[in-house]
Amino acid sequence: MKKAEELSNKIANVNTFKKYGRVARVVGLMIESKGPESSIGDLCIIHLNPTSTSESKILAEVVGFREEIVMLMPFTNVTEISSGCLVEGTGKPLEVKVGMNLIGKVLDSMGNPIDHSALPKGLATVRTEQNPPNVLTRPTINDKLAVGVKAIDGMLTVGSGQRVGIFAGSGVGKSTLLGMIARNTTADINVIALIGERGREVREFIDRDLGPEGLSRTIVVAATSDQPALMRIKGAFTATAIAEYFRNKGMNVMLMMDSVTRVAMAQREIGLAVGEPPATRGYTPSVFAILPKLLERSGTNEFGAITAFYTVLVDGDDMNEPIADAVRGILDGHIVLDRTLANKGQYPAINVLKSVSRLMNHIADPEHVKAAEKLRELYYTYDKSEDLINIGAYKRGTSKEIDQAIEYEPLITKFLKQGYKDNISMEESIEELIALASGGGQT
């Protein structure tokens, strides 16, 4: 009886009226329409002319208004849209299907399999845009999460529900590091968003970096660089919504996004198209508004946790460029990949002196923290004196600290190196770190 009443109420609340408008003009990336009545973020369907050679309709999103004109951003190209095309308002934002049966699938920004296969049955519907968890319902982070990378587990320990940025220039090993984490992490499920990647790199990442082992517990959302700006932004929000679904099921989720910089660039395209003024280095104000809205959605809530790694592509290895600076201020730590270390053949090329985990001191054992601080201090001492050592200007015995740093440097470098197929447990990494700091690894 109760189910019948619920069904009756749903039927009574169904809006049987459809709202329509007409395309007035297309300017660059933007479609201007007279109607339909709609709100920011609503999904609209543009019906193409019967002579169209491709799809009969395309999707677009309401991104702004100018007097009585509705400004739409399409999810696909606009080559076959003409003046007078019918615009149908749906009255709701983008929704995607999600569930356990999606594990192992590669999806587009709309949540559809890229290989054109049918979606599995038994999936739930979620909105791609959600509010971050209430700050008072977020449990504090007390548990470590192993990622299977010695440099991170040992020197930059990550907590379950922590959000970390990976900052690097192009070609320094971001994708390889993400693949290592996806294969080796102890999280229940991985959700990986590949935003603005080259088309070639998507298949390479799945086959080479992720591999069958990693894909077997991963959902990949891909939006390549050739796709419209809106598709690249929605790829990030769709991946986050999928991760939120599994978090609300009580799971420990690993969310990885490569890269946040390309999400910001896509938002800049949309902002400029709707008439926003360029602000910091050409980025529009909406870029800096959307970043916390996206990044704050990960983390813990009362049900589970999303541990997130966001890559940031720094132009010219400038760590203080606007997007890198904004993201670093939002997240709970940052990992810097150093091109100099990569050129030396040290992989992963993590510069532990420039990297920090803001929660390590709270979640790691005191012995572990003390050992990591000692090795960091020795590494810093060597790094500061490296030029003098290399040109022979330093004489042994002048400084006890530098002598000790010279002795430890090859051992620390060996500890930080790791083959991309090596899976090393957190316990093994910490034991090796403590043994090294206590002098057990000295030559």
GROMACS .gro file of C-alpha atoms in nm:
model
  443
    1MET     CA    1   0.000   0.000   0.000
    2LYS     CA    2   0.281   0.233   0.091
    3LYS     CA    3   0.461   0.165  -0.239
    4ALA     CA    4   0.140   0.237  -0.429
    5GLU     CA    5   0.108   0.574  -0.252
    6GLU     CA    6   0.471   0.661  -0.330
    7LEU     CA    7   0.419   0.570  -0.696
    8SER     CA    8   0.098   0.776  -0.708
    9ASN     CA    9   0.280   1.077  -0.563
   10LYS     CA   10   0.560   1.045  -0.820
   11ILE     CA   11   0.309   1.031  -1.103
   12ALA     CA   12   0.128   1.336  -0.965
   13ASN     CA   13   0.454   1.531  -0.952
   14VAL     CA   14   0.559   1.453  -1.308
   15ASN     CA   15   0.574   1.764  -1.523
   16THR     CA   16   0.390   1.679  -1.843
   17PHE     CA   17   0.474   2.010  -2.011
   18LYS     CA   18   0.784   2.051  -2.226
   19LYS     CA   19   0.954   2.384  -2.277
   20TYR     CA   20   1.103   2.479  -2.613
   21GLY     CA   21   1.307   2.752  -2.772
   22ARG     CA   22   1.481   2.825  -3.102
   23VAL     CA   23   1.848   2.872  -3.189
   24ALA     CA   24   1.907   3.240  -3.266
   25ARG     CA   25   2.275   3.233  -3.356
   26VAL     CA   26   2.606   3.055  -3.296
   27VAL     CA   27   2.910   3.262  -3.193
   28GLY     CA   28   3.233   3.067  -3.161
   29LEU     CA   29   3.178   2.796  -2.900
   30MET     CA   30   2.850   2.943  -2.783
   31ILE     CA   31   2.493   2.877  -2.899
   32GLU     CA   32   2.241   3.154  -2.832
   33SER     CA   33   1.878   3.052  -2.808
   34LYS     CA   34   1.548   3.235  -2.760
   35GLY     CA   35   1.412   3.015  -2.482
   36PRO     CA   36   1.342   2.770  -2.334
   37GLU     CA   37   1.280   2.875  -1.975
   38SER     CA   38   1.564   2.714  -1.783
   39SER     CA   39   1.823   2.750  -1.507
   40ILE     CA   40   2.204   2.754  -1.504
   41GLY     CA   41   2.332   2.398  -1.537
   42ASP     CA   42   2.016   2.260  -1.699
   43LEU     CA   43   2.054   2.014  -1.984
   44CYS     CA   44   1.895   2.105  -2.317
   45ILE     CA   45   1.839   1.897  -2.632
   46ILE     CA   46   1.899   2.068  -2.965
   47HIS     CA   47   1.704   1.897  -3.246
   48LEU     CA   48   1.893   1.920  -3.573
   49ASN     CA   49   1.735   1.967  -3.915
   50PRO     CA   50   1.606   1.652  -4.090
   51THR     CA   51   1.881   1.691  -4.352
   52SER     CA   52   2.151   1.633  -4.089
   53THR     CA   53   2.392   1.356  -4.186
   54SER     CA   54   2.484   1.256  -3.828
   55GLU     CA   55   2.291   1.256  -3.501
   56SER     CA   56   1.937   1.391  -3.503
   57LYS     CA   57   1.998   1.578  -3.177
   58ILE     CA   58   2.282   1.699  -2.957
   59LEU     CA   59   2.305   1.789  -2.590
   60ALA     CA   60   2.400   2.129  -2.452
   61GLU     CA   61   2.413   2.291  -2.110
   62VAL     CA   62   2.285   2.630  -2.000
   63VAL     CA   63   2.590   2.832  -1.896
   64GLY     CA   64   2.452   3.187  -1.888
   65PHE     CA   65   2.193   3.441  -1.994
   66ARG     CA   66   2.209   3.770  -2.181
   67GLU     CA   67   1.883   3.961  -2.139
   68GLU     CA   68   1.626   3.711  -2.277
   69ILE     CA   69   1.883   3.500  -2.464
   70VAL     CA   70   1.980   3.159  -2.322
   71MET     CA   71   2.349   3.082  -2.372
   72LEU     CA   72   2.423   2.714  -2.435
   73MET     CA   73   2.752   2.523  -2.448
   74PRO     CA   74   2.728   2.203  -2.657
   75PHE     CA   75   2.876   1.867  -2.561
   76THR     CA   76   2.974   1.799  -2.923
   77ASN     CA   77   3.072   2.007  -3.228
   78VAL     CA   78   2.836   2.269  -3.369
   79THR     CA   79   2.892   2.218  -3.741
   80GLU     CA   80   2.534   2.108  -3.820
   81ILE     CA   81   2.346   2.349  -3.595
   82SER     CA   82   2.157   2.613  -3.789
   83SER     CA   83   1.940   2.910  -3.705
   84GLY     CA   84   1.591   2.805  -3.601
   85CYS     CA   85   1.682   2.458  -3.467
   86LEU     CA   86   1.441   2.350  -3.194
   87VAL     CA   87   1.582   2.362  -2.838
   88GLU     CA   88   1.409   2.142  -2.583
   89GLY     CA   89   1.460   2.207  -2.211
   90THR     CA   90   1.483   1.907  -1.979
   91GLY     CA   91   1.460   2.104  -1.657
   92LYS     CA   92   1.737   1.906  -1.488
   93PRO     CA   93   2.119   1.889  -1.491
   94LEU     CA   94   2.335   1.609  -1.632
   95GLU     CA   95   2.290   1.268  -1.467
   96VAL     CA   96   2.494   0.950  -1.515
   97LYS     CA   97   2.447   0.583  -1.434
   98VAL     CA   98   2.678   0.424  -1.179
   99GLY     CA   99   2.718   0.092  -0.999
  100MET     CA  100   2.952  -0.200  -0.931
  101ASN     CA  101   2.893  -0.337  -1.282
  102LEU     CA  102   3.087  -0.040  -1.425
  103ILE     CA  103   3.416  -0.160  -1.276
  104GLY     CA  104   3.662  -0.233  -1.557
  105LYS     CA  105   3.481   0.002  -1.798
  106VAL     CA  106   3.620   0.307  -1.979
  107LEU     CA  107   3.354   0.581  -1.996
  108ASP     CA  108   3.314   0.918  -2.161
  109SER     CA  109   3.207   1.236  -1.980
  110MET     CA  110   2.840   1.144  -2.020
  111GLY     CA  111   2.894   0.811  -1.845
  112ASN     CA  112   2.864   0.602  -2.163
  113PRO     CA  113   3.116   0.326  -2.251
  114ILE     CA  114   3.367   0.455  -2.506
  115ASP     CA  115   3.366   0.119  -2.687
  116HIS     CA  116   2.993   0.180  -2.767
  117SER     CA  117   2.885  -0.125  -2.566
  118ALA     CA  118   2.557  -0.114  -2.374
  119LEU     CA  119   2.554  -0.001  -2.014
  120PRO     CA  120   2.513  -0.288  -1.767
  121LYS     CA  121   2.179  -0.328  -1.592
  122GLY     CA  122   2.114  -0.252  -1.228
  123LEU     CA  123   2.281   0.090  -1.218
  124ALA     CA  124   2.176   0.387  -1.006
  125THR     CA  125   2.134   0.742  -1.136
  126VAL     CA  126   2.336   1.026  -0.981
  127ARG     CA  127   2.384   1.392  -1.062
  128THR     CA  128   2.731   1.491  -1.174
  129GLU     CA  129   2.729   1.811  -0.969
  130GLN     CA  130   2.688   1.772  -0.594
  131ASN     CA  131   2.773   1.983  -0.292
  132PRO     CA  132   3.078   1.891  -0.080
  133PRO     CA  133   3.006   1.706   0.246
  134ASN     CA  134   2.908   1.919   0.543
  135VAL     CA  135   3.222   2.023   0.730
  136LEU     CA  136   3.085   1.893   1.061
  137THR     CA  137   3.004   1.548   0.919
  138ARG     CA  138   3.358   1.494   0.791
  139PRO     CA  139   3.539   1.254   1.026
  140THR     CA  140   3.900   1.340   1.103
  141ILE     CA  141   4.161   1.142   0.910
  142ASN     CA  142   4.339   0.897   1.139
  143ASP     CA  143   4.421   0.595   0.920
  144LYS     CA  144   4.713   0.557   0.681
  145LEU     CA  145   4.650   0.440   0.325
  146ALA     CA  146   4.920   0.244   0.143
  147VAL     CA  147   4.985   0.341  -0.219
  148GLY     CA  148   5.270   0.096  -0.285
  149VAL     CA  149   5.527   0.368  -0.364
  150LYS     CA  150   5.818   0.377  -0.116
  151ALA     CA  151   5.887   0.748  -0.147
  152ILE     CA  152   5.523   0.828  -0.064
  153ASP     CA  153   5.450   0.560   0.197
  154GLY     CA  154   5.781   0.626   0.372
  155MET     CA  155   5.848   1.000   0.342
  156LEU     CA  156   5.506   1.146   0.249
  157THR     CA  157   5.256   0.914   0.417
  158VAL     CA  158   4.900   0.964   0.295
  159GLY     CA  159   4.585   0.921   0.504
  160SER     CA  160   4.259   0.760   0.397
  161GLY     CA  161   4.053   1.054   0.272
  162GLN     CA  162   4.345   1.290   0.212
  163ARG     CA  163   4.366   1.503  -0.104
  164VAL     CA  164   4.710   1.539  -0.260
  165GLY     CA  165   4.837   1.725  -0.566
  166ILE     CA  166   5.105   1.586  -0.797
  167PHE     CA  167   5.287   1.883  -0.953
  168ALA     CA  168   5.508   1.833  -1.256
  169GLY     CA  169   5.598   1.958  -1.600
  170SER     CA  170   5.526   1.750  -1.909
  171GLY     CA  171   5.707   1.419  -1.953
  172VAL     CA  172   5.832   1.379  -1.593
  173GLY     CA  173   5.633   1.065  -1.510
  174LYS     CA  174   5.289   1.171  -1.379
  175SER     CA  175   5.095   0.902  -1.566
  176THR     CA  176   5.344   0.630  -1.469
  177LEU     CA  177   5.315   0.729  -1.102
  178LEU     CA  178   4.935   0.723  -1.121
  179GLY     CA  179   4.949   0.376  -1.276
  180MET     CA  180   5.174   0.254  -0.994
  181ILE     CA  181   4.935   0.390  -0.731
  182ALA     CA  182   4.630   0.239  -0.905
  183ARG     CA  183   4.789  -0.107  -0.920
  184ASN     CA  184   4.940  -0.109  -0.572
  185THR     CA  185   4.700   0.083  -0.348
  186THR     CA  186   4.500  -0.089  -0.074
  187ALA     CA  187   4.187   0.117  -0.157
  188ASP     CA  188   3.871  -0.078  -0.243
  189ILE     CA  189   3.821   0.077  -0.588
  190ASN     CA  190   3.992   0.325  -0.823
  191VAL     CA  191   3.822   0.598  -1.025
  192ILE     CA  192   4.056   0.761  -1.276
  193ALA     CA  193   3.972   1.073  -1.477
  194LEU     CA  194   4.189   1.142  -1.783
  195ILE     CA  195   4.107   1.502  -1.876
  196GLY     CA  196   4.250   1.672  -2.183
  197GLU     CA  197   4.488   1.387  -2.262
  198ARG     CA  198   4.609   1.310  -2.614
  199GLY     CA  199   4.400   1.035  -2.773
  200ARG     CA  200   4.707   0.814  -2.801
  201GLU     CA  201   4.783   0.845  -2.430
  202VAL     CA  202   4.449   0.710  -2.310
  203ARG     CA  203   4.499   0.365  -2.461
  204GLU     CA  204   4.865   0.363  -2.359
  205PHE     CA  205   4.779   0.449  -1.999
  206ILE     CA  206   4.516   0.175  -1.979
  207ASP     CA  207   4.729  -0.096  -2.142
  208ARG     CA  208   5.077  -0.005  -2.018
  209ASP     CA  209   5.055   0.197  -1.697
  210LEU     CA  210   4.732   0.056  -1.553
  211GLY     CA  211   4.741  -0.294  -1.696
  212PRO     CA  212   4.478  -0.571  -1.660
  213GLU     CA  213   4.545  -0.596  -1.286
  214GLY     CA  214   4.474  -0.228  -1.226
  215LEU     CA  215   4.178  -0.209  -1.466
  216SER     CA  216   4.006  -0.501  -1.291
  217ARG     CA  217   3.920  -0.271  -0.998
  218THR     CA  218   3.908   0.063  -1.178
  219ILE     CA  219   3.657   0.282  -1.359
  220VAL     CA  220   3.819   0.517  -1.612
  221VAL     CA  221   3.654   0.839  -1.735
  222ALA     CA  222   3.829   0.986  -2.040
  223ALA     CA  223   3.777   1.322  -2.213
  224THR     CA  224   4.050   1.381  -2.471
  225SER     CA  225   4.194   1.717  -2.575
  226ASP     CA  226   4.001   1.727  -2.904
  227GLN     CA  227   3.663   1.724  -2.728
  228PRO     CA  228   3.471   2.045  -2.649
  229ALA     CA  229   3.555   2.234  -2.331
  230LEU     CA  230   3.229   2.133  -2.163
  231MET     CA  231   3.304   1.762  -2.214
  232ARG     CA  232   3.644   1.805  -2.048
  233ILE     CA  233   3.490   1.977  -1.746
  234LYS     CA  234   3.208   1.724  -1.718
  235GLY     CA  235   3.463   1.442  -1.728
  236ALA     CA  236   3.607   1.570  -1.399
  237PHE     CA  237   3.263   1.609  -1.240
  238THR     CA  238   3.140   1.271  -1.365
  239ALA     CA  239   3.444   1.091  -1.220
  240THR     CA  240   3.395   1.270  -0.888
  241ALA     CA  241   3.025   1.176  -0.881
  242ILE     CA  242   3.112   0.810  -0.944
  243ALA     CA  243   3.366   0.820  -0.659
  244GLU     CA  244   3.105   0.981  -0.431
  245TYR     CA  245   2.858   0.701  -0.507
  246PHE     CA  246   3.101   0.435  -0.389
  247ARG     CA  247   3.203   0.645  -0.087
  248ASN     CA  248   2.838   0.664   0.016
  249LYS     CA  249   2.831   0.282   0.001
  250GLY     CA  250   3.096   0.281   0.275
  251MET     CA  251   3.392   0.206   0.049
  252ASN     CA  252   3.744   0.344   0.056
  253VAL     CA  253   3.783   0.503  -0.290
  254MET     CA  254   4.097   0.615  -0.470
  255LEU     CA  255   4.020   0.905  -0.708
  256MET     CA  256   4.291   1.014  -0.952
  257MET     CA  257   4.256   1.303  -1.195
  258ASP     CA  258   4.503   1.389  -1.470
  259SER     CA  259   4.493   1.682  -1.489
  260VAL     CA  260   4.326   1.963  -1.295
  261THR     CA  261   4.514   2.214  -1.509
  262ARG     CA  262   4.326   2.105  -1.821
  263VAL     CA  263   3.996   2.132  -1.632
  264ALA     CA  264   4.091   2.491  -1.551
  265MET     CA  265   4.183   2.559  -1.915
  266ALA     CA  266   3.846   2.423  -2.028
  267GLN     CA  267   3.664   2.647  -1.779
  268ARG     CA  268   3.868   2.942  -1.907
  269GLU     CA  269   3.744   2.869  -2.261
  270ILE     CA  270   3.384   2.872  -2.141
  271GLY     CA  271   3.435   3.182  -1.927
  272LEU     CA  272   3.583   3.380  -2.215
  273ALA     CA  273   3.304   3.261  -2.446
  274VAL     CA  274   3.030   3.391  -2.215
  275GLY     CA  275   3.207   3.727  -2.177
  276GLU     CA  276   3.404   3.695  -1.852
  277PRO     CA  277   3.705   3.927  -1.830
  278PRO     CA  278   4.044   3.755  -1.817
  279ALA     CA  279   4.203   3.803  -1.476
  280THR     CA  280   4.519   3.625  -1.358
  281ARG     CA  281   4.739   3.533  -1.657
  282GLY     CA  282   4.431   3.505  -1.877
  283TYR     CA  283   4.232   3.281  -1.641
  284THR     CA  284   3.878   3.404  -1.574
  285PRO     CA  285   3.733   3.444  -1.221
  286SER     CA  286   3.508   3.138  -1.269
  287VAL     CA  287   3.820   2.918  -1.291
  288PHE     CA  288   3.917   2.999  -0.934
  289ALA     CA  289   3.555   2.951  -0.824
  290ILE     CA  290   3.520   2.606  -0.980
  291LEU     CA  291   3.845   2.462  -0.836
  292PRO     CA  292   3.739   2.445  -0.468
  293LYS     CA  293   3.391   2.339  -0.575
  294LEU     CA  294   3.546   2.036  -0.748
  295LEU     CA  295   3.833   1.954  -0.512
  296GLU     CA  296   3.637   1.985  -0.187
  297ARG     CA  297   3.397   1.709  -0.295
  298SER     CA  298   3.658   1.440  -0.227
  299GLY     CA  299   3.774   1.347   0.123
  300THR     CA  300   3.580   1.183   0.404
  301ASN     CA  301   3.213   1.181   0.492
  302GLU     CA  302   3.008   0.986   0.747
  303PHE     CA  303   2.999   0.677   0.523
  304GLY     CA  304   3.342   0.633   0.365
  305ALA     CA  305   3.642   0.813   0.220
  306ILE     CA  306   3.775   0.936  -0.114
  307THR     CA  307   4.153   0.960  -0.119
  308ALA     CA  308   4.236   1.182  -0.415
  309PHE     CA  309   4.546   1.248  -0.624
  310TYR     CA  310   4.517   1.544  -0.862
  311THR     CA  311   4.793   1.611  -1.112
  312VAL     CA  312   4.881   1.972  -1.193
  313LEU     CA  313   5.070   2.046  -1.514
  314VAL     CA  314   5.303   2.337  -1.435
  315ASP     CA  315   5.406   2.548  -1.734
  316GLY     CA  316   5.782   2.569  -1.767
  317ASP     CA  317   5.817   2.390  -1.430
  318ASP     CA  318   5.695   2.712  -1.262
  319MET     CA  319   5.551   2.592  -0.931
  320ASN     CA  320   5.401   2.934  -0.858
  321GLU     CA  321   5.186   2.973  -1.169
  322PRO     CA  322   4.820   3.062  -1.086
  323ILE     CA  323   4.656   2.717  -1.109
  324ALA     CA  324   4.936   2.541  -0.921
  325ASP     CA  325   4.926   2.805  -0.649
  326ALA     CA  326   4.546   2.787  -0.614
  327VAL     CA  327   4.534   2.406  -0.606
  328ARG     CA  328   4.821   2.383  -0.357
  329GLY     CA  329   4.626   2.609  -0.121
  330ILE     CA  330   4.317   2.387  -0.135
  331LEU     CA  331   4.467   2.039  -0.102
  332ASP     CA  332   4.613   1.855   0.200
  333GLY     CA  333   4.959   1.808   0.057
  334HIS     CA  334   5.162   1.817  -0.261
  335ILE     CA  335   5.410   1.588  -0.436
  336VAL     CA  336   5.657   1.756  -0.669
  337LEU     CA  337   5.808   1.561  -0.959
  338ASP     CA  338   6.147   1.710  -1.043
  339ARG     CA  339   6.277   1.710  -1.401
  340THR     CA  340   6.637   1.721  -1.273
  341LEU     CA  341   6.584   1.394  -1.084
  342ALA     CA  342   6.419   1.238  -1.391
  343ASN     CA  343   6.719   1.338  -1.602
  344LYS     CA  344   6.940   1.156  -1.350
  345GLY     CA  345   6.733   0.841  -1.395
  346GLN     CA  346   6.564   0.854  -1.053
  347TYR     CA  347   6.207   0.725  -1.088
  348PRO     CA  348   5.961   0.809  -0.958
  349ALA     CA  349   6.119   1.154  -0.975
  350ILE     CA  350   5.972   1.272  -0.643
  351ASN     CA  351   6.157   1.562  -0.484
  352VAL     CA  352   6.090   1.488  -0.116
  353LEU     CA  353   6.242   1.822  -0.010
  354LYS     CA  354   5.981   2.019  -0.205
  355SER     CA  355   5.694   1.781  -0.124
  356VAL     CA  356   5.483   1.762   0.191
  357SER     CA  357   5.199   1.559   0.338
  358ARG     CA  358   5.015   1.785   0.581
  359LEU     CA  359   4.870   1.489   0.772
  360MET     CA  360   5.176   1.265   0.804
  361ASN     CA  361   5.267   1.385   1.155
  362HIS     CA  362   4.913   1.308   1.274
  363ILE     CA  363   4.867   0.961   1.124
  364ALA     CA  364   5.217   0.807   1.127
  365ASP     CA  365   5.387   0.650   1.431
  366PRO     CA  366   5.637   0.876   1.615
  367GLU     CA  367   5.928   0.645   1.527
  368HIS     CA  368   5.833   0.661   1.160
  369VAL     CA  369   5.802   1.042   1.166
  370LYS     CA  370   6.136   1.079   1.343
  371ALA     CA  371   6.313   0.855   1.091
  372ALA     CA  372   6.162   1.042   0.794
  373GLU     CA  373   6.266   1.378   0.942
  374LYS     CA  374   6.623   1.257   0.991
  375LEU     CA  375   6.657   1.137   0.632
  376ARG     CA  376   6.498   1.456   0.503
  377GLU     CA  377   6.749   1.661   0.703
  378LEU     CA  378   7.043   1.458   0.570
  379TYR     CA  379   6.913   1.483   0.215
  380TYR     CA  380   6.871   1.860   0.252
  381THR     CA  381   7.225   1.898   0.386
  382TYR     CA  382   7.366   1.711   0.087
  383ASP     CA  383   7.148   1.903  -0.160
  384LYS     CA  384   7.262   2.236  -0.015
  385SER     CA  385   7.631   2.136  -0.041
  386GLU     CA  386   7.615   1.936  -0.364
  387ASP     CA  387   7.781   2.199  -0.584
  388LEU     CA  388   8.076   2.234  -0.347
  389ILE     CA  389   8.112   1.855  -0.325
  390ASN     CA  390   8.099   1.804  -0.701
  391ILE     CA  391   8.370   2.062  -0.782
  392GLY     CA  392   8.595   1.930  -0.505
  393ALA     CA  393   8.576   2.248  -0.296
  394TYR     CA  394   8.462   2.059   0.013
  395LYS     CA  395   8.725   1.880   0.221
  396ARG     CA  396   8.624   1.576   0.425
  397GLY     CA  397   8.626   1.639   0.798
  398THR     CA  398   8.531   2.007   0.771
  399SER     CA  399   8.170   1.941   0.877
  400LYS     CA  400   8.041   1.634   1.057
  401GLU     CA  401   7.688   1.693   0.919
  402ILE     CA  402   7.806   1.715   0.557
  403ASP     CA  403   8.028   1.407   0.598
  404GLN     CA  404   7.728   1.212   0.725
  405ALA     CA  405   7.509   1.347   0.443
  406ILE     CA  406   7.767   1.236   0.182
  407GLU     CA  407   7.765   0.887   0.336
  408TYR     CA  408   7.387   0.862   0.339
  409GLU     CA  409   7.305   1.025   0.003
  410PRO     CA  410   7.344   0.714  -0.219
  411LEU     CA  411   7.147   0.508   0.034
  412ILE     CA  412   6.862   0.759   0.046
  413THR     CA  413   6.855   0.782  -0.335
  414LYS     CA  414   6.842   0.402  -0.356
  415PHE     CA  415   6.550   0.401  -0.111
  416LEU     CA  416   6.357   0.659  -0.316
  417LYS     CA  417   6.404   0.468  -0.644
  418GLN     CA  418   6.148   0.208  -0.744
  419GLY     CA  419   6.067   0.014  -1.059
  420TYR     CA  420   5.723   0.094  -1.196
  421LYS     CA  421   5.618  -0.273  -1.170
  422ASP     CA  422   5.744  -0.316  -0.812
  423ASN     CA  423   5.476  -0.354  -0.546
  424ILE     CA  424   5.619  -0.280  -0.202
  425SER     CA  425   5.394  -0.285   0.104
  426MET     CA  426   5.379   0.009   0.342
  427GLU     CA  427   5.515  -0.207   0.625
  428GLU     CA  428   5.822  -0.297   0.418
  429SER     CA  429   5.879   0.067   0.322
  430ILE     CA  430   5.857   0.189   0.681
  431GLU     CA  431   6.084  -0.088   0.811
  432GLU     CA  432   6.346  -0.005   0.546
  433LEU     CA  433   6.316   0.367   0.624
  434ILE     CA  434   6.361   0.320   1.000
  435ALA     CA  435   6.652   0.079   0.950
  436LEU     CA  436   6.821   0.331   0.719
  437ALA     CA  437   6.771   0.620   0.962
  438SER     CA  438   6.905   0.418   1.255
  439GLY     CA  439   7.226   0.340   1.068
  440GLY     CA  440   7.136  -0.013   0.965
  441GLY     CA  441   7.190   0.069   0.602
  442GLN     CA  442   7.525   0.247   0.630
  443THR     CA  443   7.816   0.137   0.420
   0.00000   0.00000   0.00000
